Amino acid sequence: MSAPPPVPAETTNPLGNGDTARASLEALRSEIAKAVIGQDPAVTGLVVALLCRGHVLLEGVPGVAKTLLVRALAASLELGTKRVQFTPDLMPSDVTGSLVYDARTAEFSFQPGPVFTNLLLADEINRTPPKTQSSLLEAMEERQVTVDGTPRQLPDPFLVAATQNPVEYEGTYPLPEAQLDRFLLKLTVPLPSREEEINVLTRHSEGFNPRDLRSAGIRPVAGPSDLEAARNAVARTKVSPEIAGYVVDICRATRESPSLSLGVSPRGATALLSTARAWAWLTGRDYVIPDDVKALALPTLRHRIQLRPEAEMEGATPDSVITAVLAHVPVPR
């Protein structure tokens, strides 16, 4: 998945004020680039997730700016954000909030946890036990938190951006399939190229402070109203029966792959169609084409399949299996 091209000012589109919203979201890329270098696909993936009301799992080795990327996104979007460092001793109430006894009134009052925000950064989510990981499931799926039998709505928009380290497994708790399926996208954050890494060092030598994004010149370029207009425009993006069939054929092919013990579920097919619509709109169209589906297939599906042990021993990866499926499923004309 690469970043969509800028939309020319003269482009006309039947989606109304969606053009203005698209321009605002397009400006996010240049704004975030003031702090994060060379991660355009991850930035675009986060924008797609916001458009689809989904959540994102960011995977990469330490030091590739996963946390900085999410913080820069929040600073550019005029959204509330909170960060939770997931550790082995973190309790579910540390995330969702809890009832606190007030001696003055002799009553219990609810103290909201950090999940009550627009953009929650769940840092190193696989370092906390499953009980605490599962505290996010209701929030991610239902957009609410239930404490002592009382459901409490989370703000809108609401997005969980969780990070995990793919190379360090000691003291970690792998996310179960049920929780992985709640993430709309799994984005890999690669190491920068040589030129990009030189740019990173140059910025730091010139005084860039990743803990002070304001001093780096990052300002809000879009807000909740832009996001809502964009979501409405995406919802009107047309999907032909042929495209819907293409998405279904891709997902069904994963269930029949000899390399997989678990293929993509119908929820995964719905997610792929949703992300393809958002991608189509970001690239300036009000209809989906097969290339939109292909562009989002890897980040949308790679965490929803499970390799057979023998296939893994032979060097197969989720990405290689999905790529092979895309090569064999007939593309609608």
mmCIF file of C-alpha atoms in Angstrom:
data_model
loop_
_atom_site.group_PDB
_atom_site.id
_atom_site.type_symbol
_atom_site.label_atom_id
_atom_site.label_comp_id
_atom_site.label_asym_id
_atom_site.label_seq_id
_atom_site.Cartn_x
_atom_site.Cartn_y
_atom_site.Cartn_z
ATOM 1 C CA MET A 1 0.000 0.000 0.000
ATOM 2 C CA SER A 2 1.436 3.336 -1.053
ATOM 3 C CA ALA A 3 0.232 6.834 -0.310
ATOM 4 C CA PRO A 4 -2.544 8.146 -2.557
ATOM 5 C CA PRO A 5 -1.642 10.894 -5.013
ATOM 6 C CA PRO A 6 -2.645 14.489 -4.230
ATOM 7 C CA VAL A 7 -6.069 15.431 -5.538
ATOM 8 C CA PRO A 8 -5.919 18.323 -8.040
ATOM 9 C CA ALA A 9 -7.765 21.448 -6.970
ATOM 10 C CA GLU A 10 -9.902 21.446 -10.093
ATOM 11 C CA THR A 11 -11.194 17.900 -9.512
ATOM 12 C CA THR A 12 -14.961 17.819 -9.285
ATOM 13 C CA ASN A 13 -16.737 15.026 -7.496
ATOM 14 C CA PRO A 14 -20.392 14.296 -6.776
ATOM 15 C CA LEU A 15 -19.578 13.802 -3.099
ATOM 16 C CA GLY A 16 -20.120 17.440 -2.177
ATOM 17 C CA ASN A 17 -18.038 18.786 0.692
ATOM 18 C CA GLY A 18 -16.128 15.499 0.672
ATOM 19 C CA ASP A 19 -13.611 17.304 -1.570
ATOM 20 C CA THR A 20 -12.768 19.734 1.218
ATOM 21 C CA ALA A 21 -12.513 16.892 3.700
ATOM 22 C CA ARG A 22 -10.234 14.957 1.348
ATOM 23 C CA ALA A 23 -7.940 17.952 0.995
ATOM 24 C CA SER A 24 -7.765 18.280 4.796
ATOM 25 C CA LEU A 25 -6.928 14.615 5.259
ATOM 26 C CA GLU A 26 -4.380 14.804 2.444
ATOM 27 C CA ALA A 27 -2.690 17.632 4.353
ATOM 28 C CA LEU A 28 -2.150 15.206 7.245
ATOM 29 C CA ARG A 29 0.621 13.496 5.312
ATOM 30 C CA SER A 30 2.760 16.598 4.956
ATOM 31 C CA GLU A 31 2.030 17.648 8.534
ATOM 32 C CA ILE A 32 3.004 14.283 10.024
ATOM 33 C CA ALA A 33 6.099 14.226 7.770
ATOM 34 C CA LYS A 34 7.447 17.108 9.868
ATOM 35 C CA ALA A 35 8.010 14.562 12.645
ATOM 36 C CA VAL A 36 8.046 11.142 10.947
ATOM 37 C CA ILE A 37 10.125 10.390 7.855
ATOM 38 C CA GLY A 38 9.423 7.685 5.307
ATOM 39 C CA GLN A 39 6.288 6.061 6.735
ATOM 40 C CA ASP A 40 3.665 7.252 4.224
ATOM 41 C CA PRO A 41 1.957 3.823 3.916
ATOM 42 C CA ALA A 42 1.480 3.642 7.695
ATOM 43 C CA VAL A 43 0.142 7.207 7.791
ATOM 44 C CA THR A 44 -2.321 6.424 5.018
ATOM 45 C CA GLY A 45 -3.351 3.222 6.800
ATOM 46 C CA LEU A 46 -4.179 5.182 9.951
ATOM 47 C CA VAL A 47 -6.291 7.607 7.914
ATOM 48 C CA VAL A 48 -8.114 4.679 6.269
ATOM 49 C CA ALA A 49 -8.834 3.244 9.733
ATOM 50 C CA LEU A 50 -10.269 6.578 10.895
ATOM 51 C CA LEU A 51 -12.509 6.714 7.825
ATOM 52 C CA CYS A 52 -13.744 3.165 8.459
ATOM 53 C CA ARG A 53 -14.147 3.546 12.242
ATOM 54 C CA GLY A 54 -11.587 0.771 12.667
ATOM 55 C CA HIS A 55 -8.525 0.086 14.783
ATOM 56 C CA VAL A 56 -4.894 -0.438 13.861
ATOM 57 C CA LEU A 57 -2.138 -2.777 15.015
ATOM 58 C CA LEU A 58 1.309 -1.331 14.286
ATOM 59 C CA GLU A 59 4.113 -3.869 14.175
ATOM 60 C CA GLY A 60 7.784 -2.999 13.945
ATOM 61 C CA VAL A 61 11.079 -3.333 15.757
ATOM 62 C CA PRO A 62 11.847 -0.805 18.513
ATOM 63 C CA GLY A 63 12.934 2.627 17.367
ATOM 64 C CA VAL A 64 11.060 2.983 14.064
ATOM 65 C CA ALA A 65 8.767 5.791 15.340
ATOM 66 C CA LYS A 66 5.554 3.794 15.938
ATOM 67 C CA THR A 67 4.632 5.829 19.012
ATOM 68 C CA LEU A 68 5.745 9.101 17.422
ATOM 69 C CA LEU A 69 3.592 8.343 14.380
ATOM 70 C CA VAL A 70 0.418 8.041 16.453
ATOM 71 C CA ARG A 71 1.239 11.137 18.518
ATOM 72 C CA ALA A 72 1.871 13.161 15.356
ATOM 73 C CA LEU A 73 -1.440 11.981 13.904
ATOM 74 C CA ALA A 74 -3.321 13.111 17.001
ATOM 75 C CA ALA A 75 -1.562 16.493 16.986
ATOM 76 C CA SER A 76 -2.457 16.990 13.311
ATOM 77 C CA LEU A 77 -6.112 15.998 13.751
ATOM 78 C CA GLU A 78 -7.222 18.132 16.677
ATOM 79 C CA LEU A 79 -8.287 15.010 18.554
ATOM 80 C CA GLY A 80 -7.873 13.979 22.162
ATOM 81 C CA THR A 81 -5.246 11.311 22.727
ATOM 82 C CA LYS A 82 -3.967 9.241 25.638
ATOM 83 C CA ARG A 83 -1.193 6.693 25.905
ATOM 84 C CA VAL A 84 -1.149 3.504 27.966
ATOM 85 C CA GLN A 85 2.112 1.609 28.431
ATOM 86 C CA PHE A 86 0.992 -2.012 28.644
ATOM 87 C CA THR A 87 2.969 -3.928 31.284
ATOM 88 C CA PRO A 88 2.557 -7.355 32.939
ATOM 89 C CA ASP A 89 1.033 -5.803 36.086
ATOM 90 C CA LEU A 90 -1.498 -3.575 34.303
ATOM 91 C CA MET A 91 -5.081 -4.230 35.446
ATOM 92 C CA PRO A 92 -8.254 -3.942 33.302
ATOM 93 C CA SER A 93 -9.500 -1.071 35.480
ATOM 94 C CA ASP A 94 -6.284 0.818 34.654
ATOM 95 C CA VAL A 95 -7.593 0.967 31.085
ATOM 96 C CA THR A 96 -11.373 1.239 31.407
ATOM 97 C CA GLY A 97 -11.737 3.090 34.709
ATOM 98 C CA SER A 98 -13.325 2.033 37.996
ATOM 99 C CA LEU A 99 -15.772 2.943 40.740
ATOM 100 C CA VAL A 100 -14.209 5.001 43.521
ATOM 101 C CA TYR A 101 -15.753 5.437 46.951
ATOM 102 C CA ASP A 102 -16.246 9.054 48.035
ATOM 103 C CA ALA A 103 -16.233 9.255 51.841
ATOM 104 C CA ARG A 104 -17.836 12.707 51.791
ATOM 105 C CA THR A 105 -20.967 11.581 49.970
ATOM 106 C CA ALA A 106 -20.805 7.910 51.028
ATOM 107 C CA GLU A 107 -21.324 6.972 47.368
ATOM 108 C CA PHE A 108 -19.349 5.381 44.580
ATOM 109 C CA SER A 109 -18.497 7.501 41.549
ATOM 110 C CA PHE A 110 -17.047 6.387 38.226
ATOM 111 C CA GLN A 111 -13.557 7.557 37.382
ATOM 112 C CA PRO A 112 -12.999 7.187 33.613
ATOM 113 C CA GLY A 113 -9.856 5.416 32.470
ATOM 114 C CA PRO A 114 -7.596 6.448 29.579
ATOM 115 C CA VAL A 115 -9.810 4.568 27.087
ATOM 116 C CA PHE A 116 -12.175 7.552 27.207
ATOM 117 C CA THR A 117 -10.413 9.497 24.464
ATOM 118 C CA ASN A 118 -10.464 9.823 20.677
ATOM 119 C CA LEU A 119 -7.127 8.195 19.911
ATOM 120 C CA LEU A 120 -5.811 5.613 22.366
ATOM 121 C CA LEU A 121 -2.193 4.564 21.963
ATOM 122 C CA ALA A 122 -1.871 1.061 23.419
ATOM 123 C CA ASP A 123 1.904 0.779 23.554
ATOM 124 C CA GLU A 124 3.364 -2.756 23.482
ATOM 125 C CA ILE A 125 -0.062 -4.332 23.887
ATOM 126 C CA ASN A 126 1.381 -7.852 23.856
ATOM 127 C CA ARG A 127 3.279 -7.215 27.116
ATOM 128 C CA THR A 128 0.125 -7.364 29.238
ATOM 129 C CA PRO A 129 -1.780 -10.548 30.176
ATOM 130 C CA PRO A 130 -4.879 -11.644 28.222
ATOM 131 C CA LYS A 131 -7.230 -10.469 30.986
ATOM 132 C CA THR A 132 -6.092 -6.873 30.507
ATOM 133 C CA GLN A 133 -5.897 -7.216 26.727
ATOM 134 C CA SER A 134 -9.529 -8.338 26.709
ATOM 135 C CA SER A 135 -10.589 -5.174 28.543
ATOM 136 C CA LEU A 136 -10.268 -3.439 25.188
ATOM 137 C CA LEU A 137 -12.525 -5.852 23.292
ATOM 138 C CA GLU A 138 -15.836 -4.239 24.259
ATOM 139 C CA ALA A 139 -14.420 -0.764 23.699
ATOM 140 C CA MET A 140 -13.134 -1.658 20.229
ATOM 141 C CA GLU A 141 -16.258 -3.476 19.069
ATOM 142 C CA GLU A 142 -19.136 -1.705 20.852
ATOM 143 C CA ARG A 143 -17.595 1.740 21.407
ATOM 144 C CA GLN A 144 -18.574 1.515 25.052
ATOM 145 C CA VAL A 145 -17.257 0.345 28.425
ATOM 146 C CA THR A 146 -19.391 -1.525 30.952
ATOM 147 C CA VAL A 147 -18.423 -1.108 34.606
ATOM 148 C CA ASP A 148 -20.586 -2.553 37.379
ATOM 149 C CA GLY A 149 -23.314 -3.365 34.840
ATOM 150 C CA THR A 150 -23.584 0.191 33.513
ATOM 151 C CA PRO A 151 -22.552 0.811 29.882
ATOM 152 C CA ARG A 152 -20.768 4.089 29.220
ATOM 153 C CA GLN A 153 -20.336 5.401 25.687
ATOM 154 C CA LEU A 154 -16.916 6.306 24.372
ATOM 155 C CA PRO A 155 -16.339 9.537 22.418
ATOM 156 C CA ASP A 156 -16.614 9.612 18.635
ATOM 157 C CA PRO A 157 -14.283 9.297 16.812
ATOM 158 C CA PHE A 158 -12.568 6.520 18.735
ATOM 159 C CA LEU A 159 -9.543 4.595 17.472
ATOM 160 C CA VAL A 160 -7.160 2.186 19.188
ATOM 161 C CA ALA A 161 -3.656 2.237 17.742
ATOM 162 C CA ALA A 162 -1.781 -0.635 19.356
ATOM 163 C CA THR A 163 1.923 -1.356 18.888
ATOM 164 C CA GLN A 164 3.851 -4.590 19.247
ATOM 165 C CA ASN A 165 7.413 -5.763 18.747
ATOM 166 C CA PRO A 166 7.718 -8.695 16.286
ATOM 167 C CA VAL A 167 11.149 -9.929 17.385
ATOM 168 C CA GLU A 168 11.046 -10.014 21.186
ATOM 169 C CA TYR A 169 8.847 -12.764 22.635
ATOM 170 C CA GLU A 170 10.166 -13.198 26.183
ATOM 171 C CA GLY A 171 7.611 -11.902 28.673
ATOM 172 C CA THR A 172 4.962 -11.291 26.033
ATOM 173 C CA TYR A 173 1.417 -12.601 25.568
ATOM 174 C CA PRO A 174 0.506 -13.113 21.894
ATOM 175 C CA LEU A 175 -2.825 -11.591 20.972
ATOM 176 C CA PRO A 176 -5.531 -14.252 20.521
ATOM 177 C CA GLU A 177 -7.200 -14.604 17.122
ATOM 178 C CA ALA A 178 -10.468 -13.144 18.459
ATOM 179 C CA GLN A 179 -8.707 -9.935 19.443
ATOM 180 C CA LEU A 180 -6.575 -9.740 16.295
ATOM 181 C CA ASP A 181 -9.790 -9.899 14.273
ATOM 182 C CA ARG A 182 -10.990 -6.723 16.001
ATOM 183 C CA PHE A 183 -8.199 -4.742 14.347
ATOM 184 C CA LEU A 184 -9.198 -3.419 10.954
ATOM 185 C CA LEU A 185 -5.586 -3.188 9.750
ATOM 186 C CA LYS A 186 -2.232 -4.616 10.709
ATOM 187 C CA LEU A 187 0.432 -2.218 9.465
ATOM 188 C CA THR A 188 4.105 -3.104 9.365
ATOM 189 C CA VAL A 189 6.436 -0.211 10.170
ATOM 190 C CA PRO A 190 9.736 -1.000 8.393
ATOM 191 C CA LEU A 191 13.224 0.270 9.007
ATOM 192 C CA PRO A 192 13.959 3.454 7.028
ATOM 193 C CA SER A 193 16.087 3.510 3.915
ATOM 194 C CA ARG A 194 19.607 4.905 4.107
ATOM 195 C CA GLU A 195 18.528 8.317 2.781
ATOM 196 C CA GLU A 196 15.591 8.475 5.177
ATOM 197 C CA GLU A 197 17.789 7.544 8.117
ATOM 198 C CA ILE A 198 20.242 10.302 7.181
ATOM 199 C CA ASN A 199 17.307 12.747 7.168
ATOM 200 C CA VAL A 200 16.294 11.533 10.637
ATOM 201 C CA LEU A 201 19.800 12.169 12.002
ATOM 202 C CA THR A 202 19.958 15.563 10.302
ATOM 203 C CA ARG A 203 16.705 16.666 11.906
ATOM 204 C CA HIS A 204 17.858 15.566 15.348
ATOM 205 C CA SER A 205 21.186 17.368 14.919
ATOM 206 C CA GLU A 206 19.206 20.510 14.034
ATOM 207 C CA GLY A 207 17.333 20.339 17.344
ATOM 208 C CA PHE A 208 14.225 18.251 16.601
ATOM 209 C CA ASN A 209 12.667 17.030 19.859
ATOM 210 C CA PRO A 210 10.216 14.125 19.380
ATOM 211 C CA ARG A 211 8.674 14.886 22.777
ATOM 212 C CA ASP A 212 7.692 18.413 21.709
ATOM 213 C CA LEU A 213 5.705 18.208 18.475
ATOM 214 C CA ARG A 214 4.622 21.847 18.689
ATOM 215 C CA SER A 215 8.221 22.977 18.359
ATOM 216 C CA ALA A 216 8.483 20.815 15.234
ATOM 217 C CA GLY A 217 5.748 22.953 13.679
ATOM 218 C CA ILE A 218 2.946 20.377 13.742
ATOM 219 C CA ARG A 219 -0.451 22.054 13.870
ATOM 220 C CA PRO A 220 -4.014 20.711 13.531
ATOM 221 C CA VAL A 221 -4.961 20.640 9.833
ATOM 222 C CA ALA A 222 -8.221 18.692 10.171
ATOM 223 C CA GLY A 223 -10.849 18.137 12.808
ATOM 224 C CA PRO A 224 -13.871 16.013 13.717
ATOM 225 C CA SER A 225 -16.105 17.834 11.209
ATOM 226 C CA ASP A 226 -13.706 17.029 8.349
ATOM 227 C CA LEU A 227 -13.595 13.420 9.459
ATOM 228 C CA GLU A 228 -17.385 13.165 9.600
ATOM 229 C CA ALA A 229 -17.759 14.687 6.126
ATOM 230 C CA ALA A 230 -15.145 12.258 4.817
ATOM 231 C CA ARG A 231 -16.919 9.278 6.372
ATOM 232 C CA ASN A 232 -20.214 10.340 4.781
ATOM 233 C CA ALA A 233 -18.483 10.606 1.406
ATOM 234 C CA VAL A 234 -16.888 7.177 1.790
ATOM 235 C CA ALA A 235 -20.286 5.699 2.630
ATOM 236 C CA ARG A 236 -21.548 6.923 -0.755
ATOM 237 C CA THR A 237 -18.670 5.374 -2.677
ATOM 238 C CA LYS A 238 -20.193 2.872 -5.106
ATOM 239 C CA VAL A 239 -19.444 -0.861 -5.044
ATOM 240 C CA SER A 240 -20.504 -2.930 -8.063
ATOM 241 C CA PRO A 241 -21.697 -6.544 -7.703
ATOM 242 C CA GLU A 242 -18.538 -7.618 -9.545
ATOM 243 C CA ILE A 243 -16.309 -5.949 -6.940
ATOM 244 C CA ALA A 244 -18.286 -7.469 -4.065
ATOM 245 C CA GLY A 245 -17.883 -10.861 -5.718
ATOM 246 C CA TYR A 246 -14.148 -10.278 -6.154
ATOM 247 C CA VAL A 247 -13.742 -9.572 -2.421
ATOM 248 C CA VAL A 248 -15.706 -12.715 -1.539
ATOM 249 C CA ASP A 249 -13.667 -14.836 -3.969
ATOM 250 C CA ILE A 250 -10.396 -13.635 -2.412
ATOM 251 C CA CYS A 251 -11.551 -14.446 1.107
ATOM 252 C CA ARG A 252 -12.985 -17.835 0.118
ATOM 253 C CA ALA A 253 -9.720 -18.693 -1.620
ATOM 254 C CA THR A 254 -7.831 -18.212 1.664
ATOM 255 C CA ARG A 255 -10.131 -20.760 3.315
ATOM 256 C CA GLU A 256 -9.184 -23.292 0.654
ATOM 257 C CA SER A 257 -5.443 -22.587 0.698
ATOM 258 C CA PRO A 258 -3.368 -25.668 1.658
ATOM 259 C CA SER A 259 -0.926 -23.363 3.461
ATOM 260 C CA LEU A 260 -3.526 -22.118 5.945
ATOM 261 C CA SER A 261 -5.302 -23.686 8.886
ATOM 262 C CA LEU A 262 -7.531 -20.614 9.239
ATOM 263 C CA GLY A 263 -8.777 -18.460 6.391
ATOM 264 C CA VAL A 264 -10.458 -15.078 6.307
ATOM 265 C CA SER A 265 -13.899 -14.906 7.948
ATOM 266 C CA PRO A 266 -16.924 -13.011 6.572
ATOM 267 C CA ARG A 267 -16.003 -10.198 8.973
ATOM 268 C CA GLY A 268 -12.649 -10.013 7.202
ATOM 269 C CA ALA A 269 -14.416 -9.776 3.837
ATOM 270 C CA THR A 270 -16.527 -6.896 5.165
ATOM 271 C CA ALA A 271 -13.372 -5.191 6.431
ATOM 272 C CA LEU A 272 -11.652 -5.532 3.041
ATOM 273 C CA LEU A 273 -14.607 -4.005 1.232
ATOM 274 C CA SER A 274 -14.714 -1.165 3.756
ATOM 275 C CA THR A 275 -11.014 -0.315 3.456
ATOM 276 C CA ALA A 276 -11.143 -0.562 -0.352
ATOM 277 C CA ARG A 277 -13.972 2.010 -0.397
ATOM 278 C CA ALA A 278 -11.975 4.377 1.800
ATOM 279 C CA TRP A 279 -8.908 3.944 -0.426
ATOM 280 C CA ALA A 280 -10.968 4.609 -3.560
ATOM 281 C CA TRP A 281 -12.309 7.830 -2.055
ATOM 282 C CA LEU A 282 -8.841 8.956 -0.932
ATOM 283 C CA THR A 283 -7.568 8.535 -4.493
ATOM 284 C CA GLY A 284 -10.344 10.775 -5.824
ATOM 285 C CA ARG A 285 -12.971 8.320 -7.081
ATOM 286 C CA ASP A 286 -16.553 7.643 -6.009
ATOM 287 C CA TYR A 287 -16.435 3.984 -7.077
ATOM 288 C CA VAL A 288 -14.239 0.993 -6.215
ATOM 289 C CA ILE A 289 -12.012 -0.800 -8.729
ATOM 290 C CA PRO A 290 -10.093 -4.094 -8.302
ATOM 291 C CA ASP A 291 -6.817 -2.238 -7.695
ATOM 292 C CA ASP A 292 -8.353 -0.696 -4.554
ATOM 293 C CA VAL A 293 -9.061 -4.177 -3.210
ATOM 294 C CA LYS A 294 -5.536 -5.345 -4.047
ATOM 295 C CA ALA A 295 -3.968 -2.267 -2.418
ATOM 296 C CA LEU A 296 -5.608 -2.978 0.941
ATOM 297 C CA ALA A 297 -5.621 -6.781 0.890
ATOM 298 C CA LEU A 298 -2.337 -7.288 2.760
ATOM 299 C CA PRO A 299 -2.869 -4.888 5.682
ATOM 300 C CA THR A 300 -6.531 -5.902 6.019
ATOM 301 C CA LEU A 301 -6.102 -9.678 5.836
ATOM 302 C CA ARG A 302 -2.570 -10.581 7.025
ATOM 303 C CA HIS A 303 -3.606 -10.858 10.693
ATOM 304 C CA ARG A 304 -6.846 -12.754 9.977
ATOM 305 C CA ILE A 305 -5.227 -15.941 8.657
ATOM 306 C CA GLN A 306 -3.224 -18.684 10.350
ATOM 307 C CA LEU A 307 -0.407 -20.633 8.717
ATOM 308 C CA ARG A 308 -0.099 -24.397 8.975
ATOM 309 C CA PRO A 309 3.098 -25.382 10.854
ATOM 310 C CA GLU A 310 4.464 -27.241 7.841
ATOM 311 C CA ALA A 311 3.914 -24.211 5.583
ATOM 312 C CA GLU A 312 5.658 -21.978 8.108
ATOM 313 C CA MET A 313 8.622 -24.359 8.213
ATOM 314 C CA GLU A 314 8.842 -24.127 4.425
ATOM 315 C CA GLY A 315 9.177 -20.339 4.666
ATOM 316 C CA ALA A 316 5.615 -19.261 3.911
ATOM 317 C CA THR A 317 4.379 -15.996 5.451
ATOM 318 C CA PRO A 318 0.880 -14.512 5.671
ATOM 319 C CA ASP A 319 1.863 -11.880 3.096
ATOM 320 C CA SER A 320 3.216 -14.455 0.645
ATOM 321 C CA VAL A 321 0.056 -16.570 0.908
ATOM 322 C CA ILE A 322 -2.241 -13.570 0.346
ATOM 323 C CA THR A 323 -0.091 -12.404 -2.575
ATOM 324 C CA ALA A 324 -0.413 -15.864 -4.143
ATOM 325 C CA VAL A 325 -4.178 -15.791 -3.656
ATOM 326 C CA LEU A 326 -4.410 -12.384 -5.345
ATOM 327 C CA ALA A 327 -2.400 -13.745 -8.281
ATOM 328 C CA HIS A 328 -4.783 -16.672 -8.802
ATOM 329 C CA VAL A 329 -8.242 -15.176 -8.171
ATOM 330 C CA PRO A 330 -9.727 -13.895 -11.466
ATOM 331 C CA VAL A 331 -9.976 -10.090 -11.614
ATOM 332 C CA PRO A 332 -13.358 -8.745 -12.774
ATOM 333 C CA ARG A 333 -13.307 -6.786 -16.024
#
